[in-house]
PDB file of C-alpha atoms in Angstrom:
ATOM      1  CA  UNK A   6     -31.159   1.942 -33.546  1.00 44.00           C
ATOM      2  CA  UNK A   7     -32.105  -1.155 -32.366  1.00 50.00           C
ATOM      3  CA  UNK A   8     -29.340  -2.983 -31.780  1.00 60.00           C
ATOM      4  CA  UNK A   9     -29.843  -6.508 -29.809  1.00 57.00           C
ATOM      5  CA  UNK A  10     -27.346  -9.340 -30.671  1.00 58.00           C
ATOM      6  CA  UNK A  11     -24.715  -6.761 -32.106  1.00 67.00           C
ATOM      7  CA  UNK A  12     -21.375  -8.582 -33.107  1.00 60.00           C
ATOM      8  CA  UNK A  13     -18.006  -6.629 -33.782  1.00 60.00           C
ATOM      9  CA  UNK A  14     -19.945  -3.269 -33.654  1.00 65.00           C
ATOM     10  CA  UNK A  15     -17.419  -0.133 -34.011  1.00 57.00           C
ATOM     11  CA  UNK A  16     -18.097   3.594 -33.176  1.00 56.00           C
ATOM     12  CA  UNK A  17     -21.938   2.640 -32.781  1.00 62.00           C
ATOM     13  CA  UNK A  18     -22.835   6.403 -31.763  1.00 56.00           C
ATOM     14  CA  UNK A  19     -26.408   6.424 -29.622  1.00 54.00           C
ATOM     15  CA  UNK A  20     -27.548   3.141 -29.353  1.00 62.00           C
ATOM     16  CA  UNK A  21     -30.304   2.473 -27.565  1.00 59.00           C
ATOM     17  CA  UNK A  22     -31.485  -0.877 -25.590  1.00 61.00           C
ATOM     18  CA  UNK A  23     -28.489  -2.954 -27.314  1.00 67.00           C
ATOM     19  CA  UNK A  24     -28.528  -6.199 -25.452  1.00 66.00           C
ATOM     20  CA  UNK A  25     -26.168  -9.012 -25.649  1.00 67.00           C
ATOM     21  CA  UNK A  26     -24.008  -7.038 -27.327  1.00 72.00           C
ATOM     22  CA  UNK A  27     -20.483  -8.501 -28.557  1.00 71.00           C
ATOM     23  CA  UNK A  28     -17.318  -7.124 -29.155  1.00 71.00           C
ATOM     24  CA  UNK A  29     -18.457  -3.954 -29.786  1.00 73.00           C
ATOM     25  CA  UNK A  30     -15.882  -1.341 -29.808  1.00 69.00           C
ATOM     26  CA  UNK A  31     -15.941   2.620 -28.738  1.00 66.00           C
ATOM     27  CA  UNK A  32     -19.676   2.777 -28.468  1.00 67.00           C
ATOM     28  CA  UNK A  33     -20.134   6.200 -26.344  1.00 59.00           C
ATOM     29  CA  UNK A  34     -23.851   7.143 -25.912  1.00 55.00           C
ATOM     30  CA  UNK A  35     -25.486   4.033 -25.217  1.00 61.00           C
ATOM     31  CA  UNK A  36     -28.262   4.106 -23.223  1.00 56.00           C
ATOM     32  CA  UNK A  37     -29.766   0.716 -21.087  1.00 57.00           C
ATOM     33  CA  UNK A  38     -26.977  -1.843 -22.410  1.00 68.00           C
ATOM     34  CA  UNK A  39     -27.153  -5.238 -20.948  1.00 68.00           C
ATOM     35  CA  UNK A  40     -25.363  -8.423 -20.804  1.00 68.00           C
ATOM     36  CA  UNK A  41     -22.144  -7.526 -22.875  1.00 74.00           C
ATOM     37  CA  UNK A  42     -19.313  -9.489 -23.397  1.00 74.00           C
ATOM     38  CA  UNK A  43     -15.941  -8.741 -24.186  1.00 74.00           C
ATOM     39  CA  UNK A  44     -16.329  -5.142 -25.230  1.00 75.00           C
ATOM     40  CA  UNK A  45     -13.867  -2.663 -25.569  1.00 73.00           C
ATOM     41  CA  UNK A  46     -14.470   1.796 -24.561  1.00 73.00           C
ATOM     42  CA  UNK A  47     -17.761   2.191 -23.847  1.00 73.00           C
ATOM     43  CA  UNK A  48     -19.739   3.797 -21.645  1.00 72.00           C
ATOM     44  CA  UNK A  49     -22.954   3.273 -19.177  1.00 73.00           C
ATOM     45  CA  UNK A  50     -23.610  -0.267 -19.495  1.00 75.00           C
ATOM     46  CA  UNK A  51     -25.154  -2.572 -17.100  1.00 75.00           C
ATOM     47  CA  UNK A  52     -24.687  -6.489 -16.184  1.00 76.00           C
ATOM     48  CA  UNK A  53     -21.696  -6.991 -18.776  1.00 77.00           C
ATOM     49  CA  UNK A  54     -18.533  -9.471 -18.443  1.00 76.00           C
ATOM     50  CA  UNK A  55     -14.949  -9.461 -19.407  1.00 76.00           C
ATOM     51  CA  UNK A  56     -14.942  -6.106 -21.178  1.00 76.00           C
ATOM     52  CA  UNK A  57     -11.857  -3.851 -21.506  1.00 74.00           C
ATOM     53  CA  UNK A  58     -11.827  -0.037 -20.826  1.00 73.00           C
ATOM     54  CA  UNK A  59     -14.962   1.120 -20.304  1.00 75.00           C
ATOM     55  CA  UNK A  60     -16.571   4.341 -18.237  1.00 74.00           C
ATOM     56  CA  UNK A  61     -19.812   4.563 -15.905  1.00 76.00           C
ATOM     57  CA  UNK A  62     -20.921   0.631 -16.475  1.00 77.00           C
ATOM     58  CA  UNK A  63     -22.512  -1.089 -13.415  1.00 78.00           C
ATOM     59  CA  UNK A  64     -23.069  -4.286 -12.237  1.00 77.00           C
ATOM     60  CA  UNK A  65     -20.599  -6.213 -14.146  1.00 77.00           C
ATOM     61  CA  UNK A  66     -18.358  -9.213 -13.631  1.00 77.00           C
ATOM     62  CA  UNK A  67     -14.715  -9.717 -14.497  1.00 75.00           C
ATOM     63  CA  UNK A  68     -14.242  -6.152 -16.372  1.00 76.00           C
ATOM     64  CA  UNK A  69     -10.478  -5.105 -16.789  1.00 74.00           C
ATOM     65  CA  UNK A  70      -9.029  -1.284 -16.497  1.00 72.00           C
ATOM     66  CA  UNK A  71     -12.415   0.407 -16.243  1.00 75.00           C
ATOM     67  CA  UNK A  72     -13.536   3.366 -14.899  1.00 73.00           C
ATOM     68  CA  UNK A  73     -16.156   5.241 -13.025  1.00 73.00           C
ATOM     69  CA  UNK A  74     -17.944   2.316 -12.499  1.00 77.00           C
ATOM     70  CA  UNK A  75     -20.326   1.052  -9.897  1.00 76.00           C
ATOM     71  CA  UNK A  76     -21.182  -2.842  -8.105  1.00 76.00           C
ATOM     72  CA  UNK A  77     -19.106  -4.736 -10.486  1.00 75.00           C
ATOM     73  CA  UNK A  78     -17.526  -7.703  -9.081  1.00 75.00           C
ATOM     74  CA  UNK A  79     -14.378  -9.904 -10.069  1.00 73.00           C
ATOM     75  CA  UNK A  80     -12.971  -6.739 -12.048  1.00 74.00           C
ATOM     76  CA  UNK A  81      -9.065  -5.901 -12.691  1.00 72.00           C
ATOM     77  CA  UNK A  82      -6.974  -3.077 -12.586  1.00 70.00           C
ATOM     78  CA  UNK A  83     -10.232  -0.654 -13.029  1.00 73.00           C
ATOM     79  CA  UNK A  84      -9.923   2.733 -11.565  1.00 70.00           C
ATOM     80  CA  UNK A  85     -11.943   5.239  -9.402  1.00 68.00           C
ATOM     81  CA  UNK A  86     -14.977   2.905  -9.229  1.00 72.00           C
ATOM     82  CA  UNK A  87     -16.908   2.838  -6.042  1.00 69.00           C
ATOM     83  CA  UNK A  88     -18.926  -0.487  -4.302  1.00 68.00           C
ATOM     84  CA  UNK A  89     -17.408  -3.200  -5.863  1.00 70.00           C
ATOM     85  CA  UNK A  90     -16.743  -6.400  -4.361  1.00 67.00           C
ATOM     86  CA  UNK A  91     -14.027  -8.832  -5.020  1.00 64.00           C
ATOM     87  CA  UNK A  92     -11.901  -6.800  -7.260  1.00 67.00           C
ATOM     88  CA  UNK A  93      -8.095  -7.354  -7.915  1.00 62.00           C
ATOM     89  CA  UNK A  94      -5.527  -4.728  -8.134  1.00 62.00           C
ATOM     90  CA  UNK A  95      -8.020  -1.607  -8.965  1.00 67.00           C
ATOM     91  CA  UNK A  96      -6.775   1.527  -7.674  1.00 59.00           C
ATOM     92  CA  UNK A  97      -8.355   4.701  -6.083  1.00 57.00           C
ATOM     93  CA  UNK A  98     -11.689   2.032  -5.715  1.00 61.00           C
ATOM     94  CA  UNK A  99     -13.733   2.907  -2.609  1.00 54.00           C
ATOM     95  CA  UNK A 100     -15.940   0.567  -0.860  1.00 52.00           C
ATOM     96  CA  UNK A 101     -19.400   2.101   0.816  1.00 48.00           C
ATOM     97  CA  UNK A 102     -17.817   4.343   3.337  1.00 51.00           C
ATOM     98  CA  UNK A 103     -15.134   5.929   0.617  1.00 50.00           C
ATOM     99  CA  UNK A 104     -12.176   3.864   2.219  1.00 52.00           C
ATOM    100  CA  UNK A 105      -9.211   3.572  -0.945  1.00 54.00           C
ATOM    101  CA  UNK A 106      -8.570   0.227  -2.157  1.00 56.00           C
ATOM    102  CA  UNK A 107      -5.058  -1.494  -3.161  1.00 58.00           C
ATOM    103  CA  UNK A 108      -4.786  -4.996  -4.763  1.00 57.00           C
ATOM    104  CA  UNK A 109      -8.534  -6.062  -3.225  1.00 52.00           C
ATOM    105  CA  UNK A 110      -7.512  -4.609   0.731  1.00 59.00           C
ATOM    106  CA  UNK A 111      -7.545  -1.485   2.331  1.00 58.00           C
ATOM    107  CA  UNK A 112      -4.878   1.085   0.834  1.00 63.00           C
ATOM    108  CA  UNK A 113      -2.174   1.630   3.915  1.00 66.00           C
ATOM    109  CA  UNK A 114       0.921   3.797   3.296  1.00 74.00           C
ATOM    110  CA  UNK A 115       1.545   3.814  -0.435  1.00 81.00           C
ATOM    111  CA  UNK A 116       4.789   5.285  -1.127  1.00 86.00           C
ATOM    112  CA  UNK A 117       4.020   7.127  -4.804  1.00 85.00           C
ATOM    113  CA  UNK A 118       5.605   9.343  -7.706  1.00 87.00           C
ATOM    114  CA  UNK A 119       3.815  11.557  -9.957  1.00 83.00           C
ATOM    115  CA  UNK A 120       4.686  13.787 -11.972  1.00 87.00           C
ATOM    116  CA  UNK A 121       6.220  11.433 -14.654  1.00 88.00           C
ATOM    117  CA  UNK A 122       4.877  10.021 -18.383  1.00 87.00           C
ATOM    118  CA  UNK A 123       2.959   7.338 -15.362  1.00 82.00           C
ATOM    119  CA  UNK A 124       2.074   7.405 -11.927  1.00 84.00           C
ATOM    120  CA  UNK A 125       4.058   5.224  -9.747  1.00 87.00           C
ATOM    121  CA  UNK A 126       3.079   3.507  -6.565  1.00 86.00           C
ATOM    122  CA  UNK A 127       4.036   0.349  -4.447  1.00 89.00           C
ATOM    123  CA  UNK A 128       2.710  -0.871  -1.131  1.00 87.00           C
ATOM    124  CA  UNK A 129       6.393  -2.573  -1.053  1.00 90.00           C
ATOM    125  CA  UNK A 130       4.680  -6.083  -2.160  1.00 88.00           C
ATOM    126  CA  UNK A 131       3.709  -4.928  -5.672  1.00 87.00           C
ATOM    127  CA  UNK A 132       4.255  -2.298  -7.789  1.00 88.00           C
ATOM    128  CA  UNK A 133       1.601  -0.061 -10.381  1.00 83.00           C
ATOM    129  CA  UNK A 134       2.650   2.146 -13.130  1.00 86.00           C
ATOM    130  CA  UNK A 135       0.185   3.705 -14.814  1.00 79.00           C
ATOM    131  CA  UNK A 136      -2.289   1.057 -15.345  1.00 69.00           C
ATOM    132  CA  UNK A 137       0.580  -1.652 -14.997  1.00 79.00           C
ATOM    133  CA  UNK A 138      -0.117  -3.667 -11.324  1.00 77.00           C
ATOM    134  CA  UNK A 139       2.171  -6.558 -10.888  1.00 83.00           C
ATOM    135  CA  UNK A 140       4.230  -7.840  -7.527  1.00 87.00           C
ATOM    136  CA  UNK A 141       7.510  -6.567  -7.299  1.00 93.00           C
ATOM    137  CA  UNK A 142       8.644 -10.005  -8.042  1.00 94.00           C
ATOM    138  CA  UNK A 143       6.859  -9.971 -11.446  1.00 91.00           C
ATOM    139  CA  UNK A 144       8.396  -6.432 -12.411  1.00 94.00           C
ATOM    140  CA  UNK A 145      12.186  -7.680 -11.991  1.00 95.00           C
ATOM    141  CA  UNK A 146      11.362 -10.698 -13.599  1.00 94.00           C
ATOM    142  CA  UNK A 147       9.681  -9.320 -16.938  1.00 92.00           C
ATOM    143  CA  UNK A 148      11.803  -8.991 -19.742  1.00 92.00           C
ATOM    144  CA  UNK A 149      12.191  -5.873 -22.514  1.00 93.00           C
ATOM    145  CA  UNK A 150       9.499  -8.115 -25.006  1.00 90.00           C
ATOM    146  CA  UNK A 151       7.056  -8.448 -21.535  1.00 88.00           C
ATOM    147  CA  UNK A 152       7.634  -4.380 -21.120  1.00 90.00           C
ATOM    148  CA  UNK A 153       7.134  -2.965 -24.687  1.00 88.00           C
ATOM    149  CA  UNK A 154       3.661  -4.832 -25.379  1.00 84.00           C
ATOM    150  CA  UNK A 155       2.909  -2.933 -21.724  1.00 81.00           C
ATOM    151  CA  UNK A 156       2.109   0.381 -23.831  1.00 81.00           C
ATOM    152  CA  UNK A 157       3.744   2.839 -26.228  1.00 86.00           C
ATOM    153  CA  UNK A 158       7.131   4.194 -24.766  1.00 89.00           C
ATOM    154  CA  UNK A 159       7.240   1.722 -22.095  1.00 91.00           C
ATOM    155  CA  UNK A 160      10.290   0.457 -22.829  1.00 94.00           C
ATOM    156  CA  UNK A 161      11.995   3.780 -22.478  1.00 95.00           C
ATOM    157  CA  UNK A 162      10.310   4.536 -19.460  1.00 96.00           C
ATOM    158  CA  UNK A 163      11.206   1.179 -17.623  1.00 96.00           C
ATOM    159  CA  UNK A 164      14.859   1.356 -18.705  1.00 97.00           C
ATOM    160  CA  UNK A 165      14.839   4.787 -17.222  1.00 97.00           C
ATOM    161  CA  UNK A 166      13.367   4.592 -13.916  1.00 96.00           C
ATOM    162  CA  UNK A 167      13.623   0.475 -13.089  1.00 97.00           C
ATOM    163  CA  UNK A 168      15.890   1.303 -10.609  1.00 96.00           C
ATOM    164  CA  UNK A 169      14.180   4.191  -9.101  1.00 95.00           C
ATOM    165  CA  UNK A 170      10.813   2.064  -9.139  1.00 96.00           C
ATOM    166  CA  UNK A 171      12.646  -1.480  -7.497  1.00 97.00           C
ATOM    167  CA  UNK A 172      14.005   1.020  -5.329  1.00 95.00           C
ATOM    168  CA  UNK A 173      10.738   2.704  -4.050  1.00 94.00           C
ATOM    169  CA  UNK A 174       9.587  -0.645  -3.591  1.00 94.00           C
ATOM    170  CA  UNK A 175      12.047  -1.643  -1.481  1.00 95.00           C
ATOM    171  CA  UNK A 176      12.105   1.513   0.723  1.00 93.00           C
ATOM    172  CA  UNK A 177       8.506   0.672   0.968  1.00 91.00           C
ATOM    173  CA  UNK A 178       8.678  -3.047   2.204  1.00 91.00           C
ATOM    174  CA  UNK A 179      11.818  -1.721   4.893  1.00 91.00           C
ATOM    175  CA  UNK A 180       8.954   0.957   6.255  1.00 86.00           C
ATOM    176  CA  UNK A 181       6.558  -2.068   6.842  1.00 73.00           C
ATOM    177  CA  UNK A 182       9.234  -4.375   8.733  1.00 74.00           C
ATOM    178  CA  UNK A 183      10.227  -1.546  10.534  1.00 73.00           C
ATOM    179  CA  UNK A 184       7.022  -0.774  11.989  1.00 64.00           C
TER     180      UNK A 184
END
C-alpha cells in the first residue's frame, strides 16, 4: 500500500515507501520508511524523529528506548544499537570499534544484577533498571506515583529491592573513590 502522509496508522502490516509517516503504531514489515515522527514499535525505518520503541531504524534523531538500530543521533535509553553519536543513557550501544556505552561515555566497571523481573546496573552516579536510567539522586527522590507509571509491577519491585539497588550504587561510587 501506498502509504505517504499516514496519520495514527495501527498494525499497518507491509507497507511499502510510507513517508512522513505520523503516529503510526506497531507497523512491522515496512520497507524504505522515511521521515517519521513520533511513532511507536516499528521496525526498519530510516531518517525518523522522536519515536518510541522501535527495532532496526537508522539514521534518526531524538528516538527513545529503541533497539538494533544504526547512526541515530540525540536518542535515549535505546539499547544494543551500534554508531550512534550523541546519545543519552542507551545501554549495551557500541561506537565503531564495539567499545560499550553508559549514559553517552565509555562503560567502566558497572557493578550489575540479573537474574531478577529487571536487570540492574549502576556506574555508582546513576542507576538503570530495566529500561529505567536515572542518577542515583533521581531514584531516592521519586515517589511510589513516579515508580508505578515506570511499568507494570514496578512498584512491587522497587519496594522490594530499593535498598539492595541504593545499596549497589553506593558500593559502586566507594569502588571509584577508592581507586
Amino acid at each position: 500500500a501506498d502509504c505517504t502522509g499516514c496519520t495514527g496508522c495501527r498494525y499497518c502490516a507491509d507497507c511499502t515507501g510510507c513517508r512522513y509517516c505520523h503516529g503510526c503504531t506497531d507497523c512491522h514489515g515496512c520497507t524504505d520508511c522515511r521521515y517519521c515522527t513520533g511513532c511507536t514499535g516499528c521496525a526498519g525505518c530510516a531518517d525518523c524523529t522522536g519515536c518510541t520503541g522501535c527495532t532496526g531504524c537508522t539514521g534518526c534523531t531524538g528516538c527513545r528506548y529503541c533497539r538494533y538500530c544504526t547512526d541515530c543521533t540525540g536518542c535515549r535509553y535505546c539499547t544494543d544499537c551500534t554508531d550512534c553519536t550523541d546519545c543519552t543513557g542507551c545501554r549495551y550501544c557500541t561506537d565503531t570499534k564495539g567499545a560499550m556505552r553508559w549514559d553517552g561515555e565509555l562503560a567502566k566497571a558497572l557493578l550489575s544484577i540479573n537474574g531478577l523481573r529487571w536487570p540492574i546496573s549502576t556506574d555508582g552516579k546513576s542507576i538503570q533498571i530495566g529500561c529505567q536510567h536515572h542518577s542515583v539522586d533521581e531514584w531516592r527522590a521519586f515517589d511510589d506515583r513516579v515508580i508505578a507509571r515506570m511499568d507494570l509491577g514496578a512498584l512491587d519491585f522497587w519496594k522490594k529491592y530499593k535498598l539492595v539497588v541504593l545499596g549497589l550504587a553506593e558500593v559502586r561510587k566507594n569502588m571509584e573513590e577508592e581507586s
